[in-house]
Coordinates of C-alpha atoms in Angstrom, one line a residue:
M1 CA 129.8 119.1 69.1
T2 CA 133.1 116.9 69.2
Q3 CA 135.3 116.1 72.1
S4 CA 138.4 117.9 72.1
T5 CA 141.7 116.2 72.6
T6 CA 143.7 118.9 74.1
G7 CA 146.0 117.4 76.7
T8 CA 145.3 113.7 75.2
A9 CA 147.2 114.1 71.9
A10 CA 149.6 111.2 72.9
A11 CA 146.9 108.9 73.5
Q12 CA 146.2 106.4 70.9
P13 CA 143.0 107.4 69.0
L14 CA 140.0 105.0 69.1
P15 CA 136.8 104.9 67.0
S16 CA 133.3 105.4 68.3
P17 CA 132.1 102.6 70.7
K18 CA 129.7 101.2 68.2
E19 CA 132.5 100.9 65.6
R20 CA 134.7 99.3 68.2
R21 CA 132.2 96.5 68.7
R22 CA 131.7 96.2 64.8
L23 CA 135.7 95.9 64.3
R24 CA 136.1 93.4 67.1
E25 CA 133.4 91.1 65.4
A26 CA 134.7 91.8 62.0
K27 CA 138.0 90.0 63.4
S28 CA 136.0 87.1 64.8
L29 CA 137.1 88.1 68.3
S30 CA 134.9 87.6 71.4
E31 CA 134.7 89.7 74.5
E32 CA 136.6 86.9 76.4
Q33 CA 139.4 86.8 74.0
V34 CA 139.9 90.7 74.0
A35 CA 139.5 90.6 77.9
A36 CA 142.3 88.1 78.1
A37 CA 144.6 89.6 75.5
V38 CA 144.3 93.2 76.9
G39 CA 144.3 91.9 80.6
V40 CA 140.8 93.0 81.8
T41 CA 137.6 91.6 82.5
R42 CA 134.9 90.8 79.8
A43 CA 132.5 93.6 81.7
T44 CA 135.2 96.2 81.1
V45 CA 135.5 95.4 77.5
R46 CA 131.6 95.7 77.2
S47 CA 131.6 98.9 78.8
W48 CA 134.4 100.3 76.4
E49 CA 131.9 99.2 73.6
T50 CA 128.8 100.7 75.0
G51 CA 130.4 103.9 75.5
R52 CA 130.4 104.0 79.5
T53 CA 134.3 104.1 80.0
S54 CA 137.3 104.2 77.8
P55 CA 140.5 102.4 77.9
R56 CA 143.7 104.6 78.9
G57 CA 147.3 104.1 78.9
R58 CA 149.0 100.8 77.6
K59 CA 145.6 99.0 77.7
R60 CA 144.2 101.6 75.3
E61 CA 147.3 101.0 72.9
A62 CA 146.7 97.1 73.2
Y63 CA 143.3 97.3 72.6
A64 CA 143.7 99.7 69.5
R65 CA 146.2 97.4 68.2
L66 CA 143.9 94.3 69.0
I67 CA 141.1 95.8 67.0
G68 CA 143.3 97.1 64.3
T69 CA 142.8 100.8 64.6
A70 CA 146.3 101.7 65.6
D71 CA 147.4 103.2 62.2
A72 CA 143.8 103.4 60.7
T73 CA 142.1 106.4 62.5
S74 CA 143.4 109.7 64.1
A75 CA 142.4 111.7 66.9
S76 CA 139.4 114.0 66.7
T77 CA 139.9 117.8 66.9
P78 CA 137.5 120.6 67.9
T79 CA 137.0 121.7 64.3
S80 CA 136.6 118.3 62.6
A81 CA 133.6 115.8 62.8
P82 CA 134.5 112.1 63.9
P83 CA 134.6 109.5 61.0
A84 CA 131.4 108.0 60.3
P85 CA 131.5 104.1 60.6
P86 CA 131.5 102.3 57.3
Q87 CA 128.3 100.9 56.3
P88 CA 127.4 98.2 53.9
P89 CA 125.8 98.5 50.3
V90 CA 122.1 99.1 50.6
D91 CA 121.3 96.7 47.8
S92 CA 123.7 93.9 49.3
P93 CA 122.4 91.7 52.1
V94 CA 124.3 91.6 55.3
E95 CA 125.2 88.0 56.6
S96 CA 124.0 87.7 60.3
P97 CA 126.2 85.6 62.7
T98 CA 123.4 83.1 62.7
G99 CA 123.7 82.3 59.2
A100 CA 120.6 84.2 57.9
P101 CA 120.8 87.0 55.6
V102 CA 119.8 90.2 57.1
A103 CA 119.4 93.2 54.7
P104 CA 119.4 96.8 55.7
P105 CA 116.4 99.0 54.7
T106 CA 116.4 100.1 51.1
E107 CA 116.1 103.7 52.0
S108 CA 117.5 105.9 54.7
L109 CA 115.4 106.9 57.5
A110 CA 117.6 109.7 58.7
E111 CA 115.9 113.2 58.9
P112 CA 118.0 115.9 56.9
P113 CA 118.8 118.6 59.7
T114 CA 117.3 121.3 57.5
E115 CA 113.8 119.6 57.0
S116 CA 111.0 119.6 59.2
L117 CA 109.2 116.2 60.5
A118 CA 105.9 117.1 58.3
E119 CA 108.3 117.2 55.0
T120 CA 109.7 113.9 55.6
P121 CA 108.9 110.9 53.2
A122 CA 106.0 108.8 54.1
G123 CA 108.0 105.7 54.8
S124 CA 110.6 107.7 57.3
C125 CA 110.2 107.4 61.1
G126 CA 111.8 110.9 61.4
E127 CA 115.0 109.7 63.0
A128 CA 118.0 112.2 62.9
P129 CA 121.4 111.1 61.9
A130 CA 123.6 109.5 64.4
E131 CA 126.8 111.0 63.2
P132 CA 127.2 114.7 62.1
S133 CA 128.5 115.2 58.6
A134 CA 132.0 116.3 57.9
E135 CA 131.1 118.5 55.1
A136 CA 128.3 120.7 57.2
P137 CA 129.5 120.8 60.7
T138 CA 127.4 123.8 61.6
S139 CA 124.2 121.6 60.9
S140 CA 125.2 119.2 63.8
P141 CA 122.6 119.7 66.8
T142 CA 125.5 120.0 69.1
S143 CA 127.7 122.2 67.2
S144 CA 130.9 123.6 69.1
T145 CA 130.1 127.4 68.1
A146 CA 126.8 127.3 70.0
S147 CA 126.2 128.1 73.6
P148 CA 125.1 124.9 75.7
A149 CA 121.4 126.3 75.7
E150 CA 121.4 126.6 72.2
A151 CA 122.7 123.4 71.4
F152 CA 120.3 121.8 73.6
D153 CA 117.6 123.6 71.8
A154 CA 118.7 122.5 68.5
L155 CA 119.2 118.8 69.5
Y156 CA 115.5 118.8 70.9
R157 CA 113.9 120.4 67.9
H158 CA 115.8 118.0 65.7
T159 CA 114.8 114.8 67.4
A160 CA 112.0 115.3 69.9
A161 CA 109.1 114.9 67.5
A162 CA 110.8 111.6 65.7
L163 CA 111.6 110.4 69.2
F164 CA 108.0 110.8 70.3
R165 CA 106.6 108.8 67.3
Q166 CA 109.3 106.0 67.9
T167 CA 108.4 105.7 71.5
Y168 CA 104.7 105.6 70.5
L169 CA 105.5 102.6 68.3
L170 CA 107.1 100.7 71.5
T171 CA 104.3 101.6 74.0
G172 CA 101.0 102.4 72.2
R173 CA 100.6 105.2 74.9
R174 CA 100.7 108.8 73.6
N175 CA 101.1 110.2 77.2
L176 CA 103.6 107.8 78.1
S177 CA 105.5 108.4 75.0
R178 CA 105.2 112.2 75.7
E179 CA 106.7 111.8 79.4
A180 CA 109.3 109.6 78.1
V181 CA 110.5 112.1 75.8
G182 CA 110.4 114.8 78.5
K183 CA 112.2 112.7 81.0
A184 CA 115.0 111.9 78.3
F185 CA 115.5 115.5 77.7
D186 CA 115.6 116.4 81.1
L187 CA 118.1 114.0 82.0
A188 CA 120.2 115.1 79.0
W189 CA 119.9 118.8 80.0
Q190 CA 121.1 117.6 83.5
R191 CA 124.3 115.6 82.1
W192 CA 124.8 117.9 79.2
P193 CA 128.7 118.1 79.5
E194 CA 128.5 114.3 79.0
V195 CA 125.9 114.4 76.3
A196 CA 127.6 117.3 74.4
V197 CA 130.9 115.3 73.7
D198 CA 129.1 112.2 73.1
R199 CA 129.8 110.9 69.4
D200 CA 126.0 109.9 69.0
P201 CA 123.9 112.6 71.4
V202 CA 120.8 111.4 69.3
G203 CA 121.4 108.0 70.5
W204 CA 122.0 108.8 74.0
V205 CA 118.7 110.5 74.2
R206 CA 116.8 107.8 72.5
A207 CA 118.4 105.2 74.6
A208 CA 117.2 107.1 77.8
A209 CA 113.6 107.6 76.3
Y210 CA 113.4 103.9 75.5
E211 CA 114.3 102.6 78.9
H212 CA 111.9 105.2 80.6
A213 CA 109.1 104.3 78.4
M214 CA 109.6 100.4 78.3
S215 CA 110.0 100.1 82.1
P216 CA 107.4 97.8 83.7
W217 CA 106.8 100.1 86.6
R218 CA 105.5 102.8 84.3
L219 CA 102.6 100.6 83.4
M220 CA 101.5 100.3 87.1
R221 CA 100.4 103.8 87.2
P222 CA 96.6 104.4 86.8
E223 CA 97.1 106.7 84.0
H224 CA 99.3 104.4 81.8
R225 CA 97.5 100.9 82.4
R226 CA 95.2 101.2 79.3
A227 CA 96.8 101.7 75.9
D228 CA 95.3 104.3 73.5
P229 CA 92.5 103.5 70.9
P230 CA 94.3 102.0 68.0
P231 CA 94.3 103.5 64.6
E232 CA 91.0 103.2 62.4
A233 CA 92.6 101.6 59.3
P234 CA 93.0 97.9 59.4
G235 CA 96.5 98.0 58.2
P236 CA 98.1 100.3 61.0
R237 CA 95.9 98.7 63.6
A238 CA 97.1 95.3 62.7
L239 CA 100.8 96.4 62.6
L240 CA 100.5 98.1 66.1
D241 CA 98.9 94.9 67.5
A242 CA 101.7 92.9 66.2
L243 CA 104.4 95.2 67.8
L244 CA 102.8 95.3 71.2
T245 CA 102.4 91.4 71.4
L246 CA 106.2 91.2 71.1
P247 CA 108.3 91.0 74.1
P248 CA 110.0 94.2 74.9
A249 CA 113.6 93.4 73.7
Y250 CA 112.0 92.1 70.3
R251 CA 110.1 95.1 69.9
R252 CA 113.0 97.3 70.5
T253 CA 115.2 95.3 68.0
L254 CA 112.8 95.5 65.1
L255 CA 112.1 99.2 65.4
L256 CA 115.8 100.1 65.7
H257 CA 117.0 97.9 62.9
D258 CA 114.1 98.1 60.4
G259 CA 112.4 101.4 61.6
V260 CA 115.3 103.6 62.5
G261 CA 117.7 101.9 60.4
L262 CA 120.6 101.2 62.5
G263 CA 123.0 98.4 61.5
L264 CA 122.9 94.9 63.3
P265 CA 125.9 95.7 65.4
E266 CA 124.7 99.1 66.1
T267 CA 121.1 97.7 67.3
A268 CA 123.0 94.9 69.4
A269 CA 125.0 97.7 71.2
E270 CA 122.2 100.0 72.0
T271 CA 120.2 96.9 73.4
E272 CA 122.9 95.6 75.2
A273 CA 122.8 92.2 73.4
S274 CA 125.2 90.3 71.3
T275 CA 125.1 90.4 67.8
P276 CA 124.0 86.8 67.3
A277 CA 121.2 87.4 69.9
A278 CA 120.1 90.6 68.3
A279 CA 119.9 88.6 64.8
G280 CA 117.9 86.1 66.5
R281 CA 115.4 88.4 67.9
L282 CA 115.2 90.3 64.8
M283 CA 114.3 87.4 62.6
T284 CA 111.8 86.2 65.3
A285 CA 110.2 89.6 65.4
R286 CA 109.9 89.8 61.6
A287 CA 108.2 86.2 61.5
A288 CA 105.7 87.4 64.2
V289 CA 104.7 90.4 62.8
A290 CA 104.4 88.6 59.2
E291 CA 101.9 86.2 60.6
K292 CA 99.4 89.4 61.2
L293 CA 100.3 91.3 58.1
P294 CA 99.7 89.3 54.9
E295 CA 101.8 92.0 52.9
L296 CA 104.9 90.7 55.0
A297 CA 104.2 87.1 54.4
T298 CA 104.3 87.4 50.6
A299 CA 107.8 88.8 50.9
T300 CA 110.3 86.0 51.2
A301 CA 113.6 87.8 51.1
P302 CA 114.8 89.5 54.3
A303 CA 115.5 92.6 52.3
E304 CA 112.0 92.8 51.0
Q305 CA 110.5 92.3 54.5
A306 CA 112.9 95.2 55.8
A307 CA 111.8 97.5 52.9
L308 CA 108.0 96.8 53.7
L309 CA 108.4 97.2 57.5
H310 CA 110.4 100.4 57.1
E311 CA 107.6 101.7 55.0
H312 CA 104.7 100.7 57.2
L313 CA 106.5 101.7 60.4
G314 CA 107.2 105.0 59.0
A315 CA 103.7 105.6 57.9
L316 CA 102.4 104.4 61.4
A317 CA 104.8 106.8 63.2
L318 CA 104.0 109.8 61.0
A319 CA 100.3 109.3 61.6
Q320 CA 101.0 110.3 65.2
P321 CA 100.8 114.1 65.7
A322 CA 103.7 115.5 67.9
T323 CA 102.2 119.0 68.5
S324 CA 101.8 118.7 72.2
L325 CA 105.4 118.4 73.1
P326 CA 106.7 121.0 75.4
V327 CA 109.2 123.7 73.8
P328 CA 112.9 123.1 74.8
E329 CA 113.0 126.4 77.0
L330 CA 110.6 124.4 79.3
I331 CA 112.4 121.6 79.7
R332 CA 115.4 123.4 80.6
T333 CA 113.8 125.5 83.1
G334 CA 111.8 122.9 84.7
S335 CA 115.3 120.7 84.8
E336 CA 117.1 123.6 86.5
R337 CA 114.1 124.2 88.8
K338 CA 114.1 120.5 89.9
A339 CA 117.9 120.5 90.5
Q340 CA 117.4 123.7 92.5
L341 CA 114.7 122.2 94.8
W342 CA 116.9 119.0 95.3
T343 CA 119.9 120.8 96.1
R344 CA 117.9 122.9 98.7
A345 CA 116.2 119.8 100.1
A346 CA 119.6 118.3 100.6
I347 CA 120.9 121.7 102.2
A348 CA 118.0 121.6 104.6
F349 CA 118.3 118.1 105.5
T350 CA 121.9 118.4 106.3
V351 CA 121.2 121.5 108.4
L352 CA 118.6 119.7 110.4
L353 CA 120.6 116.8 110.9
I354 CA 123.5 119.2 112.2
G355 CA 121.2 121.0 114.3
L356 CA 119.6 117.8 116.0
T357 CA 123.1 116.5 116.5
L358 CA 124.2 119.8 118.4
I359 CA 120.9 119.9 120.3
T360 CA 121.6 116.1 121.5
L361 CA 125.1 117.0 122.5
A362 CA 123.9 119.8 124.5
T363 CA 121.3 118.2 126.4
A364 CA 122.6 114.6 126.9
P365 CA 124.0 114.1 130.5
R366 CA 127.8 114.2 131.0
K367 CA 127.9 111.2 133.5
Y368 CA 125.6 108.5 133.5
E369 CA 124.4 107.5 137.0
T370 CA 122.6 104.1 137.6
P371 CA 119.2 104.9 139.2
Q372 CA 118.1 103.0 142.4
S373 CA 115.2 100.7 142.0
P374 CA 112.4 101.4 144.2
A375 CA 111.8 99.2 147.5
Q376 CA 109.5 96.2 147.1
K377 CA 107.8 94.0 149.8
V378 CA 109.1 90.7 149.8
G379 CA 106.6 87.9 150.2
G380 CA 106.9 84.1 150.9
V381 CA 109.9 84.5 153.4
P382 CA 109.2 82.7 156.8
A383 CA 109.6 84.8 160.0
L384 CA 112.7 84.7 162.1
G385 CA 112.7 82.3 165.0
G386 CA 113.2 83.3 168.8
P387 CA 111.5 84.5 171.9
Q388 CA 108.4 86.1 171.2
K389 CA 108.2 90.0 172.0
L390 CA 107.0 90.7 175.7
T391 CA 104.0 92.3 176.3
P392 CA 103.5 95.1 178.9
Q393 CA 102.1 92.8 181.3
D394 CA 105.0 90.2 180.8
R395 CA 107.6 93.0 181.4
K396 CA 105.8 94.1 184.7
L397 CA 105.7 90.5 186.0
Q398 CA 109.6 90.3 184.8
K399 CA 110.5 93.5 186.7
K400 CA 108.5 92.2 189.9
L401 CA 110.4 89.1 190.0
G402 CA 113.7 90.3 189.8
G403 CA 113.2 92.8 192.4
E404 CA 111.7 90.8 195.2
L405 CA 113.5 88.1 197.3
V406 CA 112.8 84.5 197.3
H407 CA 110.9 83.4 200.5
G408 CA 109.9 80.1 199.5
P409 CA 111.2 76.6 200.7
A410 CA 114.9 75.5 200.7
R411 CA 116.0 74.0 197.7
L412 CA 115.8 70.2 198.0
V413 CA 119.2 68.7 197.7
P414 CA 119.1 64.8 197.2
R415 CA 121.1 62.8 199.6
V416 CA 123.7 60.2 198.7
G417 CA 122.8 56.9 200.2

């Protein structure tokens, strides 16, 4: 399914995000130089090249002229497939930015849409093609003539088994790989309007599955802490052990480049790293795997190492049965049911919050009155001074003296001599 350009015919056409990055690096331009020339930040240029956003208006025209696609590409239509990015010859090594030759695999790992995974060659990881063919537009998993459910089911049947085997090479755990594939397609169905118009829906689902499977939080769960028993054959066991000892970023780079067959710029874009960094990770991962596999140590040329790794990774991947994967109808119904539950939970929480707010407004007092504090006995204060309280006898005597006349001797008056 390709994205229609109805209403945007006047906009400057742009290639796919991975092709934008390849064209920029072919002109020896850095992200900072492109950002300064267009007038945006480096993060914006990176989002353009990863497919998260797309330039618009004058910035789109300036960006198209800068990477050299103003006159070389044409806008996509609903009946035409987007042009596939140019690939280097198979038998000619690609020169990496670090100076070391990095050769692509000698045979394609893309699975034909009409073949089953059981009929793929022994050296194939079963990866579906990233770009639909222009000669056979009806073979695309997201054909524009199919309904959304049919297109999703076709994409699932086309890539689920291969994606399960690739995820197993990253984790060494079948249950985690099965869970990652289900989660990736569950997320794809939730965002199907976005995935359906994506230029590489297989890459979209693959990136989601890889991110879920390689998250360190997944390994903290009890059912995923221990890896599955390794293969009994010495060769596949040594290869799987060598893969699992690599850091996650190196392991993913090696699988995408030598296993799936992506080019170096596409591998760097999917791992969200620069092309020199991806080339360095690839060479380091090959050297680490060659230490445990004598067959790779004998191959000195990068093209020979890539071909041997391609063959061994494909054989190890196809040895894992993918019969336990759920059917696409179950994925769709489970995703829809989960969305309905979350919607109902959000509505119930909103209604509960509104009800509690109304109850609070109804029961809250309209006027606040400060409560009086209770009386308390004060201690430590001295008694008031003055005459003591008269007793009944004192009052009786006072009354008697006040009522009787004085009959005593006259008052003595001193004489002045």
